[in-house]
Amino acid sequence: MSEVIIEARDVAMTLGSGARRVQALRGIDLALRRGELTLLMGPSGSGKTTLLLVLGCMLTPTAGTVTISGTVTAEADKEGLAKIRRDHIGFVFQSYHLFPTLTAAQNVQLALDIRHERGKRARQHAREALERVGLAHKVNTRPGELSGGEQQRVAIARAIVTNPAVVLADEPTAALDGDNGRAILKILADSAHERGQAVLVVTHDPRIVPFADRIIHIEDGLLVDQTEAEPTRLPKIAPFGPISALRSES
Amino acid sequence: MALTLTLASRNLFHDSLRFIATMVGIVFSVVLVMVQMGLYLGFGHMVTTMIDHAAADLWVVPKNAKSFEDPSLLDLKLRSRVAGIDGVATVVPLVVGFSDWRLDSGEMTPVFIVGSDLHDGALQPWNVIDGNVQALSQGFGVAVDRSYFERLGISGVGSTAEIRGKKIKVVALTDGIRSFTTTPYVFVDLKNARSLTGTPPDRVGDLLVRLKPDADRDKAITAIRGEIGDAEVLTTAQFRDRSRSFWLFGTGAGAALFAGALLGVIVGTVIVAQTLYSSTKDHLSEFATLRAMGSANSYIYHVIIYQALINAVIGFAVASAIGALVVQMTAKSALPIVITPWLVAALAALTVLMCVISAFGAIFRVVRIDPAMVFMR
Ligand SMILES: Nc1ncnc2c1ncn2[C@@H]1O[C@H](COP(=O)(O)OP(=O)(O)OP(=O)(O)O)[C@@H](O)[C@H]1O
Ligand SMILES: [Mg+2]
């Protein structure tokens, strides 16, 4: 079993206050490992986003610990958490959150810029990341002139350009059609398998199940089921092989 | 270009209406401050113009004389007493005072007579553009500034008028000798000044003291002080300061100018703060994204401060251009606006300071950003 990059132990999270207090997470144990793409599934309101925020050091859990590459996050203040995110985590959001006034390349460079990586090398890295998501020809295009799928690919390039240990994505395909959704998952799966990143994808989308190495189910703030994917279902070689099969299934 | 700077400029120029509003605010404010301070400097120059052009080391003036235009008088006997002091080269009397100028039409207008002995050369009209200063000693010749033609009802050298019943004739014209009080200066010869101002023969307005080159100034001042009773002896610099503080602060003119400038700064700061704040609010989700990506707060401050600085640089450039125009337009007017390199530097610093202070509101807002909002779509 490969190295654990990010680990949650008995994590609980209470959100809101007073009458609107919600126990969003109630004792979660979870480990994400190098080179694995994990899907997090569950009904609406079950705590998926909350768990992602806790793992991503955006929220400090009310109880329990999160460890990222050996760093315990509980001790960090706001700036310290930002530094952990900067050093270890790449995020992909459902609604892309690209900077509309910057080009695709500049959007990707931003992730390097906040790490003080600048100049020619940074531009080169940004271009390579865009190549990896198949957007070499859109380097100087602004998000407004890109399709939803292309925008999400730019967002992924931004998340992976720094080669983070962990990539966290919250419903990255929710706004995309099937083909685009699968293309996105393919990129994320490659990131896990070829670059050894720990990738966690929150999704409702059954069409992307075939890309998963592991599927976790959450309900009402508790993990209810963990499935290791069957090796035969893992599309590690043929990029779009299982898609047509899946289409006919659904 | 640094990405923070790119982002800052895109944030600014993206909303052109807001950018224009910001520019109007900055330019209005900087031009207002520039004009107020330019007037202050212009007035400061104006109120000491006679003192600046008098060839004197020391001034003996009546007790508590507040300015060159002060109407109180000295005893003429002081002249010989001061002249006898060690180190004093010459003592030149000045007879000055307000009087009435009667136009040929019979209308009266107040003027300020400046009378000195032409041969002493202590305070002669300068910037003479027409006529002959030497002619002041012939009859009742006067020299006036050409900017007062209309006021004095004259058309040039040779024009005539009447002061205290004496027929006077314009024999020389100057350019740019204007008075802060707006009362025209009229240069005359010392011997005529008494009758034109009604100064008794045993009195003078001030005494201009010139020291010998090797004289000890402080010693001479002490010695003079011992001889002049309750009159005062001032260095040129002291008299200048006193005139300036009287006209600019004693009269409230300076305070009004500074209040105007302060108002400009406040209005400018509020407008820029407001537009920066609303721009930041519009881009909050972008800043939250940066924060989610792990950027330090200081990175985001950089973007906002750059926005403030771009505002400052462009605003100041536009304001300077307008300022240069204003200076040109007012150069020949009765209210010249004086803009010195120091004023320009101070205004540049002020603009930057104003814009950076304006950024605080936006920065306080950004500190409170919760990066988790990016996940809430
Ligand atoms: N800021 C908040 N204050 C109070 N309660 C919150 C807050 N954010 C989320 N919740 C609640 O916490 C629970 C978990 O929310 P979460 O967003 O993690 O669900 P989710 O599984 O991501 O749902 P969805 O699939 O709809 O995105 C929900 O009951 C939600 O109403
Ligand atoms: Mg969610």
XYZ file of C-alpha atoms in Angstrom, chain B residues 192-348:
157
model
C 7.634 113.779 -3.481
C 6.548 110.941 -1.222
C 5.869 113.151 1.799
C 3.397 115.385 0.063
C 1.760 112.459 -1.739
C 1.265 110.520 1.508
C 0.956 113.396 3.946
C 3.968 112.253 5.951
C 5.340 115.041 8.180
C 8.876 116.192 7.318
C 10.385 114.830 10.551
C 8.987 111.324 10.034
C 9.805 108.330 7.848
C 8.213 104.953 7.288
C 11.241 102.688 7.595
C 15.006 102.936 7.525
C 16.983 100.585 5.312
C 20.361 99.846 6.829
C 23.268 98.591 4.796
C 26.273 97.263 6.667
C 29.910 97.513 5.737
C 31.243 94.293 4.230
C 33.380 93.514 7.273
C 30.777 94.516 9.845
C 29.660 92.105 12.592
C 25.953 91.891 11.983
C 24.902 90.756 15.439
C 26.952 93.437 17.088
C 25.474 96.064 14.773
C 21.956 94.872 15.590
C 22.604 95.161 19.308
C 24.085 98.612 18.870
C 21.193 99.778 16.695
C 18.680 98.440 19.186
C 20.315 100.647 21.829
C 19.807 103.765 19.720
C 16.266 103.447 18.398
C 14.140 103.433 21.540
C 10.969 101.430 21.038
C 11.443 101.060 17.278
C 12.594 97.653 16.086
C 15.537 96.438 14.055
C 14.942 93.329 11.961
C 17.012 91.344 9.533
C 15.551 91.058 6.059
C 14.617 87.449 6.772
C 12.868 88.377 10.009
C 10.886 91.135 8.319
C 9.931 88.784 5.529
C 8.666 86.179 7.992
C 6.754 88.775 9.913
C 5.069 90.158 6.783
C 4.212 86.704 5.622
C 2.739 85.583 8.898
C 0.760 88.804 9.165
C -0.768 88.707 5.712
C -1.213 84.973 5.430
C -2.161 84.082 8.988
C -3.047 87.333 10.724
C -5.682 87.919 8.072
C -6.874 84.318 7.873
C -6.009 84.119 4.192
C -3.445 81.386 4.779
C -5.752 79.450 7.062
C -8.463 79.602 4.410
C -6.040 78.283 1.796
C -4.922 75.449 4.022
C -8.512 74.620 4.941
C -9.342 74.444 1.239
C -6.388 72.154 0.642
C -7.345 69.951 3.571
C -10.859 69.705 2.228
C -9.408 68.622 -1.115
C -7.359 65.910 0.572
C -10.357 64.648 2.533
C -12.679 64.590 -0.458
C -10.050 62.884 -2.607
C -9.274 60.283 0.026
C -12.929 59.487 0.587
C -13.633 59.098 -3.121
C -10.620 56.906 -3.760
C -11.312 54.857 -0.639
C -14.877 54.376 -1.764
C -14.028 53.277 -5.296
C -11.207 51.005 -4.149
C -13.471 49.439 -1.574
C -16.240 48.791 -4.067
C -13.745 47.459 -6.611
C -12.379 45.099 -3.970
C -15.873 43.978 -3.055
C -16.558 43.210 -6.698
C -13.436 41.095 -6.886
C -13.898 39.440 -3.525
C -14.390 35.996 -4.993
C -11.119 36.380 -6.902
C -9.299 37.384 -3.760
C -10.931 34.460 -1.960
C -9.730 32.181 -4.742
C -6.197 33.451 -4.264
C -6.553 32.861 -0.570
C -7.905 29.338 -1.174
C -4.945 28.673 -3.439
C -2.803 29.497 -0.444
C -1.634 33.003 -1.189
C -0.400 34.964 1.804
C -2.483 37.970 2.765
C 0.468 40.169 1.863
C 0.177 39.007 -1.750
C -3.384 40.280 -1.866
C -2.363 43.542 -0.188
C 0.155 43.961 -2.967
C -2.575 43.771 -5.563
C -4.680 46.347 -3.720
C -1.743 48.653 -3.026
C -0.770 48.434 -6.694
C -4.299 49.458 -7.586
C -3.923 52.431 -5.267
C -0.541 53.335 -6.745
C -1.736 53.077 -10.338
C -4.559 55.419 -9.366
C -2.012 57.748 -7.798
C 0.381 57.765 -10.746
C -2.262 58.334 -13.411
C -4.222 60.766 -11.256
C -1.121 62.757 -10.461
C -0.039 62.867 -14.103
C -3.414 64.230 -15.181
C -3.513 66.667 -12.265
C -0.001 67.904 -13.090
C -0.979 68.577 -16.675
C -3.991 70.544 -15.506
C -1.828 72.278 -12.907
C 0.694 73.331 -15.550
C -2.158 74.797 -17.568
C -3.502 76.672 -14.554
C -0.060 78.082 -13.810
C 0.252 79.314 -17.382
C -3.187 80.821 -17.367
C -2.706 82.650 -14.088
C 0.898 83.739 -14.656
C -0.161 87.188 -15.834
C -3.120 87.549 -13.521
C -3.408 89.374 -10.234
C -3.342 86.012 -8.443
C -0.319 84.183 -9.745
C -0.160 80.556 -8.683
C 3.416 79.622 -7.913
C 4.374 75.981 -8.270
C 7.858 75.107 -7.125
C 9.649 71.766 -7.547
C 9.171 71.246 -3.825
C 5.454 71.726 -4.133
C 5.338 69.226 -7.009
C 7.317 66.696 -4.972
C 5.113 67.262 -1.940
C 1.979 66.875 -4.063
C 3.290 63.638 -5.559
